[in-house]
Coordinates of C-alpha atoms in Angstrom, one line a residue:
Chain A
M6 CA 45.9 20.2 -89.5
K7 CA 47.0 18.8 -92.9
R8 CA 48.3 15.3 -93.0
R9 CA 51.8 16.4 -94.0
E10 CA 52.0 18.9 -91.1
F11 CA 50.8 16.2 -88.7
L12 CA 53.4 13.7 -89.9
Q13 CA 56.1 16.3 -89.7
S14 CA 55.2 17.2 -86.1
L15 CA 55.0 13.5 -85.3
T16 CA 58.5 12.9 -86.6
A17 CA 59.8 15.9 -84.7
A18 CA 58.2 14.6 -81.5
A19 CA 59.6 11.2 -82.0
A20 CA 63.1 12.6 -82.6
L21 CA 62.8 14.7 -79.5
L22 CA 61.9 11.7 -77.5
A23 CA 64.7 9.7 -78.9
V24 CA 67.3 12.2 -77.8
S25 CA 65.7 13.2 -74.5
P26 CA 67.3 10.5 -72.3
H27 CA 70.7 12.0 -73.2
L28 CA 69.5 15.4 -72.3
V29 CA 68.2 14.2 -69.0
A30 CA 71.4 12.4 -68.3
K31 CA 73.4 15.5 -68.9
N32 CA 71.2 17.6 -66.7
Q33 CA 71.0 15.2 -63.9
S34 CA 70.8 16.7 -60.4
S35 CA 73.9 16.5 -58.2
F36 CA 71.8 14.7 -55.5
R37 CA 74.0 11.9 -54.2
F38 CA 72.2 8.6 -54.0
L39 CA 72.9 4.9 -54.3
R40 CA 70.8 2.2 -56.0
P41 CA 70.0 -0.9 -54.0
P42 CA 72.8 -3.5 -53.7
G43 CA 73.1 -5.6 -56.8
A44 CA 71.3 -3.2 -59.0
L45 CA 72.2 -3.2 -62.7
D46 CA 74.0 -0.3 -64.4
E47 CA 71.9 2.8 -64.3
D48 CA 70.6 2.6 -67.9
E49 CA 69.8 -1.1 -67.7
F50 CA 68.3 -0.6 -64.2
L51 CA 65.8 2.0 -65.5
R52 CA 65.0 -0.3 -68.5
N53 CA 64.2 -3.2 -66.2
C54 CA 62.7 -1.7 -63.0
I55 CA 58.9 -1.9 -63.2
R56 CA 58.4 0.3 -60.2
C57 CA 56.6 -2.3 -58.1
G58 CA 58.2 -1.1 -54.8
K59 CA 58.8 -4.6 -53.5
C60 CA 62.4 -3.9 -52.7
G61 CA 61.4 -1.1 -50.3
E62 CA 58.6 -3.2 -48.9
I63 CA 61.0 -6.1 -48.0
C64 CA 63.8 -3.9 -46.7
P65 CA 64.1 -4.7 -42.9
N66 CA 66.1 -1.5 -42.3
R67 CA 63.8 0.9 -44.1
T68 CA 66.8 1.9 -46.2
I69 CA 65.2 2.0 -49.6
K70 CA 63.3 5.1 -50.5
F71 CA 61.5 6.0 -53.7
F72 CA 62.0 9.0 -56.1
S73 CA 59.2 11.3 -56.9
T74 CA 60.1 13.7 -59.8
E75 CA 63.2 15.1 -58.3
N76 CA 65.6 13.0 -60.3
G77 CA 63.9 13.4 -63.7
T78 CA 60.9 11.8 -65.2
D79 CA 62.7 8.5 -66.1
S80 CA 63.5 7.6 -62.5
V81 CA 60.1 8.4 -61.0
D82 CA 59.1 5.7 -58.4
T83 CA 62.5 4.0 -58.6
P84 CA 64.3 2.9 -55.4
Y85 CA 67.3 4.8 -54.0
I86 CA 69.4 5.0 -50.9
V87 CA 70.8 8.0 -49.1
P88 CA 73.4 6.3 -46.8
R89 CA 73.6 9.2 -44.3
E90 CA 69.8 8.8 -43.6
Q91 CA 69.7 5.1 -43.6
A92 CA 72.4 2.7 -44.8
C93 CA 72.2 -0.7 -46.4
I94 CA 72.8 -3.7 -44.0
L95 CA 73.6 -6.0 -47.0
C96 CA 70.8 -8.4 -46.1
M97 CA 70.3 -9.0 -49.9
K98 CA 66.5 -9.4 -49.6
C99 CA 65.7 -6.8 -52.2
G100 CA 67.5 -8.8 -54.9
D101 CA 65.6 -11.9 -53.9
V102 CA 62.3 -10.2 -54.2
C103 CA 62.9 -8.1 -57.4
P104 CA 60.7 -9.7 -60.1
T105 CA 62.6 -8.5 -63.1
G106 CA 66.2 -8.9 -62.1
A107 CA 66.8 -5.1 -62.1
I108 CA 68.3 -5.9 -58.7
K109 CA 70.3 -9.1 -59.0
S110 CA 69.6 -11.9 -56.6
I111 CA 72.8 -12.4 -54.6
P112 CA 73.3 -15.0 -51.8
R113 CA 74.2 -13.5 -48.4
E114 CA 77.8 -14.6 -48.4
M115 CA 80.9 -12.5 -48.2
N116 CA 82.4 -13.6 -51.5
A117 CA 79.2 -13.3 -53.5
I118 CA 78.6 -9.8 -52.0
L119 CA 82.2 -8.7 -52.7
E120 CA 81.9 -9.9 -56.3
N121 CA 78.5 -8.5 -57.2
V122 CA 77.7 -5.5 -55.0
E123 CA 79.1 -2.2 -56.3
M124 CA 77.0 0.5 -54.9
G125 CA 79.9 2.8 -54.5
T126 CA 83.1 3.4 -52.6
A127 CA 83.7 5.2 -49.3
R128 CA 86.0 8.2 -49.3
V129 CA 87.5 9.8 -46.2
D130 CA 87.8 13.5 -45.9
R131 CA 91.0 13.7 -43.8
S132 CA 90.4 17.4 -42.9
L133 CA 87.1 16.5 -41.3
C134 CA 88.0 13.0 -39.9
L135 CA 88.5 13.1 -36.1
S136 CA 91.1 10.3 -36.2
W137 CA 93.1 12.1 -38.9
Q138 CA 92.9 15.2 -36.8
G139 CA 94.5 13.4 -33.9
K140 CA 91.3 12.7 -31.9
T141 CA 91.1 8.9 -31.8
C142 CA 87.6 7.7 -33.1
G143 CA 87.4 4.6 -35.3
V144 CA 83.6 4.5 -35.4
C145 CA 83.4 4.0 -39.2
Y146 CA 85.7 0.9 -38.9
R147 CA 83.5 -0.5 -36.2
A148 CA 80.3 0.1 -38.2
C149 CA 81.7 -1.7 -41.3
P150 CA 80.2 -5.1 -42.0
L151 CA 83.3 -6.0 -43.9
Q152 CA 86.1 -5.0 -41.5
D153 CA 89.6 -5.4 -42.7
V154 CA 88.2 -6.3 -46.2
A155 CA 86.7 -3.0 -47.1
I156 CA 88.3 -0.7 -44.5
R157 CA 91.3 -1.0 -42.3
I158 CA 92.5 1.3 -39.4
G159 CA 96.0 2.5 -38.8
R160 CA 97.6 4.7 -36.2
L161 CA 95.1 6.6 -33.9
E162 CA 92.3 4.5 -35.5
Q163 CA 92.8 6.4 -38.8
P164 CA 90.5 4.8 -41.5
H165 CA 91.9 3.6 -44.8
V166 CA 89.3 2.5 -47.3
L167 CA 90.4 -0.6 -49.3
K168 CA 89.4 -1.3 -52.9
D169 CA 86.9 -4.1 -51.9
C170 CA 84.5 -1.6 -50.3
V171 CA 81.0 -2.3 -51.7
G172 CA 79.5 1.1 -50.6
C173 CA 76.9 0.0 -48.2
G174 CA 77.2 3.3 -46.4
L175 CA 77.1 2.1 -42.8
C176 CA 80.3 4.1 -42.1
E177 CA 78.8 7.2 -43.5
R178 CA 75.6 6.6 -41.4
S179 CA 77.6 6.1 -38.2
C180 CA 80.2 8.9 -38.6
I181 CA 79.9 11.1 -35.5
Q182 CA 81.3 14.1 -37.3
I183 CA 78.9 16.7 -38.7
P184 CA 79.1 16.9 -41.7
Q185 CA 80.2 13.4 -42.1
A186 CA 83.9 12.8 -42.7
I187 CA 83.4 9.6 -44.7
R188 CA 81.0 9.4 -47.5
I189 CA 80.1 7.0 -50.3
I190 CA 80.9 8.1 -53.8
P191 CA 78.2 6.3 -55.9
N192 CA 79.4 3.9 -58.6
R193 CA 76.2 4.5 -60.5
S194 CA 77.5 7.6 -62.3
L195 CA 80.6 5.8 -63.5
S196 CA 78.7 3.0 -65.2
K197 CA 76.2 5.2 -66.9
S198 CA 76.8 4.8 -70.6
A199 CA 74.8 7.8 -71.9
Chain B
M10 CA -0.6 -14.8 -73.0
Q11 CA 1.4 -14.5 -69.7
K12 CA 4.9 -16.0 -70.0
T13 CA 6.5 -17.5 -67.0
I14 CA 9.3 -15.4 -65.6
A15 CA 12.2 -17.4 -64.2
K16 CA 12.8 -17.3 -60.5
P17 CA 15.8 -15.2 -59.3
S18 CA 18.9 -17.2 -59.8
S19 CA 21.9 -17.4 -57.5
L20 CA 24.0 -15.7 -60.2
R21 CA 22.5 -12.5 -58.9
H22 CA 24.7 -12.7 -55.8
L23 CA 27.9 -12.8 -57.8
N24 CA 28.0 -9.0 -57.8
K25 CA 28.1 -9.1 -54.0
L26 CA 30.9 -11.6 -54.1
R27 CA 32.7 -9.4 -56.5
W28 CA 32.5 -6.5 -54.1
L29 CA 33.7 -8.7 -51.3
I30 CA 36.8 -9.6 -53.4
L31 CA 37.4 -6.0 -54.4
T32 CA 37.2 -4.9 -50.7
L33 CA 39.4 -7.7 -49.7
V34 CA 42.1 -6.9 -52.3
F35 CA 42.0 -3.2 -51.3
S36 CA 42.3 -3.9 -47.6
I37 CA 45.2 -6.3 -48.2
L38 CA 47.0 -3.5 -50.0
V39 CA 46.3 -1.2 -47.0
L40 CA 47.4 -3.9 -44.6
L41 CA 50.7 -4.8 -46.3
P42 CA 52.6 -1.5 -45.6
F43 CA 51.6 -1.8 -41.9
I44 CA 52.9 -5.4 -41.9
H45 CA 56.1 -4.1 -43.5
L46 CA 56.5 -1.5 -40.7
Y47 CA 55.8 -4.2 -38.1
Q48 CA 58.6 -6.3 -39.6
T49 CA 61.0 -3.5 -39.5
Y50 CA 60.1 -2.8 -35.8
V51 CA 60.7 -6.5 -35.0
A52 CA 64.0 -6.5 -36.9
A53 CA 65.1 -3.5 -34.9
H54 CA 64.6 -5.4 -31.6
A55 CA 63.7 -2.1 -29.8
Y56 CA 60.0 -2.1 -28.8
D57 CA 60.7 0.2 -25.9
L58 CA 62.2 2.8 -28.1
L59 CA 59.1 3.0 -30.5
L60 CA 56.9 6.1 -30.5
P61 CA 53.4 5.6 -29.0
N62 CA 51.8 5.5 -32.5
E63 CA 54.4 3.0 -33.7
K64 CA 53.6 0.9 -30.6
I65 CA 50.0 0.8 -31.7
I66 CA 51.0 -0.4 -35.1
Y67 CA 53.3 -3.0 -33.6
D68 CA 50.6 -4.3 -31.2
A69 CA 47.9 -4.4 -33.7
M70 CA 49.9 -6.2 -36.3
E71 CA 51.3 -8.6 -33.7
W72 CA 47.7 -9.4 -32.6
L73 CA 46.7 -9.9 -36.2
T74 CA 49.5 -12.1 -37.4
E75 CA 50.5 -14.0 -34.3
P76 CA 48.2 -16.9 -34.9
F77 CA 49.8 -17.5 -38.3
V78 CA 53.5 -16.9 -38.0
S79 CA 56.2 -17.9 -35.7
N80 CA 59.0 -15.7 -37.1
P81 CA 57.4 -12.5 -38.4
E82 CA 60.6 -11.2 -40.0
R83 CA 60.8 -14.2 -42.2
D84 CA 57.2 -15.6 -42.4
L85 CA 55.5 -12.4 -43.3
D86 CA 57.6 -12.1 -46.4
L87 CA 55.3 -14.6 -48.0
V88 CA 52.8 -11.9 -49.0
K89 CA 54.5 -8.8 -50.5
G90 CA 54.0 -6.3 -53.3
T91 CA 50.9 -5.2 -55.1
T92 CA 48.6 -6.3 -57.9
W93 CA 51.2 -4.8 -60.3
S94 CA 53.7 -7.4 -59.2
G95 CA 53.5 -9.3 -56.0
T96 CA 54.3 -12.5 -54.1
L97 CA 51.3 -14.4 -52.8
F98 CA 52.3 -17.2 -50.4
G99 CA 55.5 -17.7 -52.4
L100 CA 53.7 -17.6 -55.8
R101 CA 54.9 -14.7 -57.9
L102 CA 52.2 -13.0 -60.0
S103 CA 52.6 -9.9 -62.2
D104 CA 50.3 -7.8 -64.3
P105 CA 50.6 -8.7 -68.0
L106 CA 51.1 -5.0 -68.7
A107 CA 54.1 -5.0 -66.4
V108 CA 55.6 -7.9 -68.3
L109 CA 54.8 -6.4 -71.7
S110 CA 56.3 -3.0 -70.7
Q111 CA 59.4 -4.6 -69.3
I112 CA 59.9 -6.5 -72.6
A113 CA 59.3 -3.4 -74.7
T114 CA 61.6 -1.3 -72.6
S115 CA 64.5 -3.7 -72.0
L116 CA 64.2 -5.3 -75.4
S117 CA 65.0 -8.6 -73.9
L118 CA 63.2 -11.6 -72.5
Y119 CA 63.7 -12.4 -68.8
W120 CA 61.8 -15.6 -68.4
P121 CA 61.6 -15.8 -64.6
F122 CA 59.6 -12.5 -64.8
I123 CA 57.6 -13.4 -67.9
L124 CA 56.4 -16.6 -66.3
T125 CA 54.9 -14.6 -63.4
A126 CA 52.3 -13.3 -65.8
L127 CA 51.4 -16.8 -67.0
I128 CA 48.5 -17.4 -64.6
P129 CA 46.9 -13.9 -65.1
V130 CA 47.2 -14.3 -68.9
V131 CA 45.6 -17.7 -69.0
A132 CA 42.9 -16.6 -66.7
T133 CA 42.2 -13.6 -68.9
I134 CA 42.0 -15.7 -72.0
I135 CA 39.4 -17.9 -70.4
L136 CA 37.5 -15.3 -68.2
G137 CA 38.1 -12.1 -70.2
R138 CA 38.9 -8.8 -68.7
F139 CA 37.9 -10.0 -65.2
F140 CA 40.8 -8.2 -63.5
C141 CA 39.2 -4.9 -64.2
G142 CA 36.0 -5.8 -62.4
W143 CA 37.0 -8.3 -59.8
I144 CA 40.5 -7.4 -58.5
C145 CA 41.7 -4.0 -59.6
P146 CA 42.1 -1.8 -56.6
A147 CA 41.4 1.3 -58.7
T148 CA 38.0 -0.2 -59.7
F149 CA 37.2 -0.3 -56.0
I150 CA 37.6 3.5 -55.8
Y151 CA 36.2 4.3 -59.2
E152 CA 33.0 2.4 -58.5
L153 CA 32.6 4.2 -55.2
N154 CA 33.3 7.4 -57.1
D155 CA 30.6 6.4 -59.6
T156 CA 28.1 5.9 -56.8
L157 CA 29.0 9.3 -55.4
A158 CA 28.4 10.7 -58.9
A159 CA 25.0 9.1 -59.0
W160 CA 24.1 10.7 -55.7
M161 CA 25.3 14.0 -56.8
R162 CA 23.3 13.8 -60.0
R163 CA 20.2 12.9 -58.0
A164 CA 20.8 15.9 -55.8
G165 CA 20.8 18.0 -59.0
V166 CA 24.6 18.7 -59.4
P167 CA 25.3 18.9 -63.1
L168 CA 28.1 16.4 -63.9
G169 CA 29.6 15.8 -67.3
D170 CA 28.6 12.6 -69.1
K171 CA 30.7 12.8 -72.2
V172 CA 31.2 9.8 -74.5
Y173 CA 34.5 9.2 -76.3
D174 CA 35.8 6.6 -78.6
K175 CA 36.7 3.4 -76.6
R176 CA 39.6 2.8 -79.0
I177 CA 41.6 5.6 -77.5
K178 CA 42.9 3.3 -74.8
Y179 CA 44.5 1.0 -77.4
I180 CA 46.4 4.0 -78.8
I181 CA 47.5 4.8 -75.3
L182 CA 48.7 1.2 -74.7
A183 CA 50.7 1.3 -77.9
G184 CA 51.9 4.8 -77.3
G185 CA 52.9 4.0 -73.8
L186 CA 55.0 1.0 -74.9
V187 CA 56.7 2.9 -77.7
L188 CA 57.4 5.8 -75.3
S189 CA 58.9 3.5 -72.7
M190 CA 61.1 1.9 -75.4
L191 CA 62.3 5.3 -76.6
L192 CA 62.9 6.8 -73.1
G193 CA 64.5 3.6 -71.8
S194 CA 62.2 3.8 -68.7
I195 CA 58.9 2.1 -68.0
M196 CA 56.3 4.8 -68.4
T197 CA 53.2 2.7 -68.4
A198 CA 53.7 2.1 -64.6
A199 CA 53.2 5.8 -64.1
I200 CA 49.8 6.0 -65.8
Y201 CA 48.2 2.7 -64.7
P202 CA 45.9 3.3 -61.7
P203 CA 46.2 -0.1 -60.0
A204 CA 50.0 0.1 -60.0
I205 CA 49.8 3.7 -58.7
I206 CA 47.4 2.7 -55.9
G207 CA 49.6 -0.1 -54.6
R208 CA 52.6 2.1 -54.6
E209 CA 51.0 5.2 -53.2
L210 CA 49.4 3.3 -50.3
Y211 CA 52.8 2.0 -49.5
Y212 CA 54.4 5.4 -49.7
V213 CA 51.8 7.1 -47.5
I214 CA 51.7 4.5 -44.8
A215 CA 55.3 3.3 -44.7
Q216 CA 57.3 6.3 -46.1
G217 CA 55.1 9.1 -44.7
A218 CA 54.0 10.9 -47.9
F219 CA 52.2 10.4 -51.2
G220 CA 54.4 10.3 -54.3
S221 CA 53.7 12.0 -57.6
G222 CA 51.3 9.2 -58.7
A223 CA 48.7 10.4 -56.2
V224 CA 48.2 13.6 -58.2
F225 CA 47.6 11.6 -61.4
F226 CA 45.2 9.3 -59.6
I227 CA 43.2 12.3 -58.2
L228 CA 43.0 13.7 -61.7
T229 CA 41.6 10.5 -63.0
I230 CA 39.0 10.5 -60.3
L231 CA 38.0 14.1 -61.2
F232 CA 37.9 13.1 -64.8
D233 CA 35.5 10.3 -64.0
L234 CA 33.4 12.5 -61.8
L235 CA 33.2 15.7 -63.9
V236 CA 33.9 14.7 -67.5
A237 CA 33.0 11.2 -68.3
R238 CA 31.4 8.4 -66.3
R239 CA 34.1 5.7 -65.5
G240 CA 36.0 7.6 -68.2
F241 CA 39.5 6.4 -67.4
C242 CA 38.6 2.7 -67.5
R243 CA 36.4 3.1 -70.5
Y244 CA 38.6 5.2 -72.7
L245 CA 42.1 5.6 -71.4
C246 CA 43.4 2.7 -69.3
P247 CA 46.3 1.0 -71.1
G248 CA 46.0 -2.1 -68.8
G249 CA 42.3 -2.4 -69.6
A250 CA 43.2 -2.2 -73.3
L251 CA 45.7 -5.1 -72.9
Y252 CA 43.2 -7.2 -70.9
S253 CA 40.5 -6.5 -73.5
L254 CA 42.7 -7.7 -76.3
L255 CA 43.7 -10.9 -74.3
G256 CA 40.0 -11.5 -73.5
R257 CA 38.7 -11.1 -77.0
Y258 CA 38.1 -14.8 -77.5
R259 CA 37.2 -15.5 -73.9
L260 CA 35.3 -18.7 -73.1
L261 CA 33.0 -17.4 -70.4
R262 CA 30.6 -14.8 -71.6
I263 CA 27.5 -13.1 -70.3
Q264 CA 24.8 -13.3 -72.9
R265 CA 21.2 -12.1 -73.2
V266 CA 18.4 -14.7 -73.2
V267 CA 16.0 -13.0 -75.6
E268 CA 13.0 -15.0 -74.5
Q269 CA 13.2 -13.5 -71.0
C270 CA 14.3 -9.9 -71.8
N271 CA 11.7 -7.2 -71.4
D272 CA 13.8 -4.3 -72.9
C273 CA 13.9 -2.4 -69.6
K274 CA 17.4 -1.2 -70.3
K275 CA 18.6 -1.4 -66.7
C276 CA 21.6 -3.4 -67.8
N277 CA 22.8 -0.6 -70.1
V278 CA 22.4 1.9 -67.4
V279 CA 24.3 -0.1 -64.8
C280 CA 27.1 -1.2 -67.1
E281 CA 30.3 0.4 -65.8
F282 CA 32.1 0.1 -69.1
G283 CA 29.3 1.6 -71.2
L284 CA 28.5 -1.6 -73.1
D285 CA 25.2 -2.4 -74.6
P286 CA 23.8 -5.7 -73.2
L287 CA 20.3 -4.8 -74.3
E288 CA 21.3 -5.2 -77.9
D289 CA 23.8 -8.0 -77.4
G290 CA 26.7 -5.6 -77.6
F291 CA 29.1 -7.1 -75.1
G292 CA 32.3 -7.3 -77.1
Q293 CA 35.9 -7.8 -75.9
E294 CA 35.6 -5.1 -73.3
C295 CA 33.0 -6.9 -71.1
N296 CA 34.7 -7.8 -67.8
N297 CA 32.2 -10.3 -66.6
C298 CA 31.5 -8.1 -63.6
T299 CA 27.9 -9.4 -63.3
A300 CA 26.5 -6.0 -62.4
C301 CA 24.0 -6.4 -65.2
I302 CA 23.0 -9.9 -64.0
A303 CA 22.3 -8.5 -60.5
V304 CA 20.1 -5.7 -61.8
C305 CA 18.1 -7.6 -64.5
P306 CA 14.5 -7.9 -63.2
T307 CA 13.7 -10.9 -65.4
D308 CA 17.0 -12.9 -65.2
A309 CA 17.5 -12.5 -68.9
L310 CA 21.3 -12.4 -68.6
K311 CA 23.2 -15.7 -68.2
F312 CA 26.7 -17.0 -68.5
K313 CA 27.4 -19.0 -71.6
I314 CA 30.5 -20.9 -72.6
Q315 CA 31.3 -19.8 -76.2
T316 CA 34.1 -17.9 -77.9
Y317 CA 31.9 -15.4 -79.8
D318 CA 29.0 -13.0 -79.0
Q319 CA 25.5 -13.6 -80.3
T320 CA 24.5 -11.2 -83.0
F321 CA 21.5 -8.9 -82.2
Q322 CA 18.6 -11.2 -81.4
G323 CA 15.9 -8.5 -81.8
P324 CA 13.8 -7.0 -79.0
G325 CA 13.2 -9.0 -75.8
H326 CA 10.2 -11.3 -76.0
L327 CA 8.6 -9.8 -72.8
G328 CA 8.8 -6.2 -74.1
H329 CA 6.3 -4.1 -76.0
A330 CA 8.3 -3.8 -79.2
Y331 CA 8.3 -7.6 -79.6
R332 CA 4.6 -7.9 -78.8
N333 CA 3.7 -5.2 -81.3
Q334 CA 5.9 -6.8 -83.9
Q335 CA 4.2 -10.2 -83.3
S336 CA 0.7 -8.8 -83.5
G337 CA 1.8 -6.9 -86.6
T338 CA 3.0 -10.1 -88.4
S339 CA -0.1 -12.2 -87.3
K340 CA -2.5 -9.7 -88.8

């Protein structure tokens, strides 16, 4: 290969690499997952996470799982949470143990958690929810660690999600309806800048 | 004239100590996921609901840790993580490559993390690339793999023994950092065997299945076995490249004592990194693993405290080449 051709292919490869994060972001799978509590915005998180796996290793509830290649090459070995499988109990240990600050260290107090944790927000599907269909349930309210702050119940135990919901997913985990009538809409996609 | 040969020195046993440490590090990495499982079982307060195999893990870990901890949920958090980045009795340590990659990818300096690499970096500046030979959990497997290769060769299986340019790994280090910066995602973590091993052991024990890194690691083992002896460490490892650069002016060096050398070449054969102790060719890539010291029949290899390598001192004084040379000049 001549030097000029080599340089040309090198520039082309570099250009391709430079735009590839945007391509990946556009083609992201619809797989719904959360990042651990206190994680930075998705772009910043991927830039800071060194894939050490300590957040998963410290998690007492075995909530945190790790990606293989299913979410694209840039999030291989990064932590994620699927709340229906195992939800976050807001113990905040993962932030304490994260060496790079990709997951912020947050004290385990209500105000600090309300202020810093934005994993997502719960949303109720009223056509599936037992209480909204007239069969008194209220399980999601009872599972919530932030009762009357993140979720409130009305007549027939009908759940109303309030704007302070941090998205821990304990309501989704505990919902007795199949499929679940309450689920967390991840905040991650909203803060993604790409 | 018969020259006196030095008695075997205690330095010979350092290689056994090194193997002890390698085994210890690897077994800790195997043990930690089990301890994590034990902690989650304790946190769940439901011993009776555990499956029989989970009860075995619970009982074994309880038996193992009970003498040291009063509250397993809290106290066992003192040792966490891997050699990539870990907590050792409250002291946070990280691989210099992890820190460098994080700086390159995030383009910012996060001091609490950078300082975790301080002890490894200082130790590497003094002791050279010692991580590669003394701690790296991948070295543990690669050296066993190398022993297997030696057995297979002896049994007559033809295995590749290609030699490449050792500078390839510096290109991979630089390329990995640039790629991480461009992709906005730390890529060096995916191609660095010790980081992979720590993670994959955790995945397979605590999460039930290997991740994608296991495939990469098996490929490196096959590369070592079939293509080039210790090929990954010698030619490709980005971490090894960084450690070599840091250890370039190391204080502690293995050097050849020319008066005691008999040119037997055992040191060159045993050297895992393909260096050339026989002709004083140690260089920045020597990891002070002491395998050559252990194998030297005349104790011609000694530790010295200096920041440079000796230039080639000529053939060993106990060898034929030197004797012929001497008789030639005396005539």
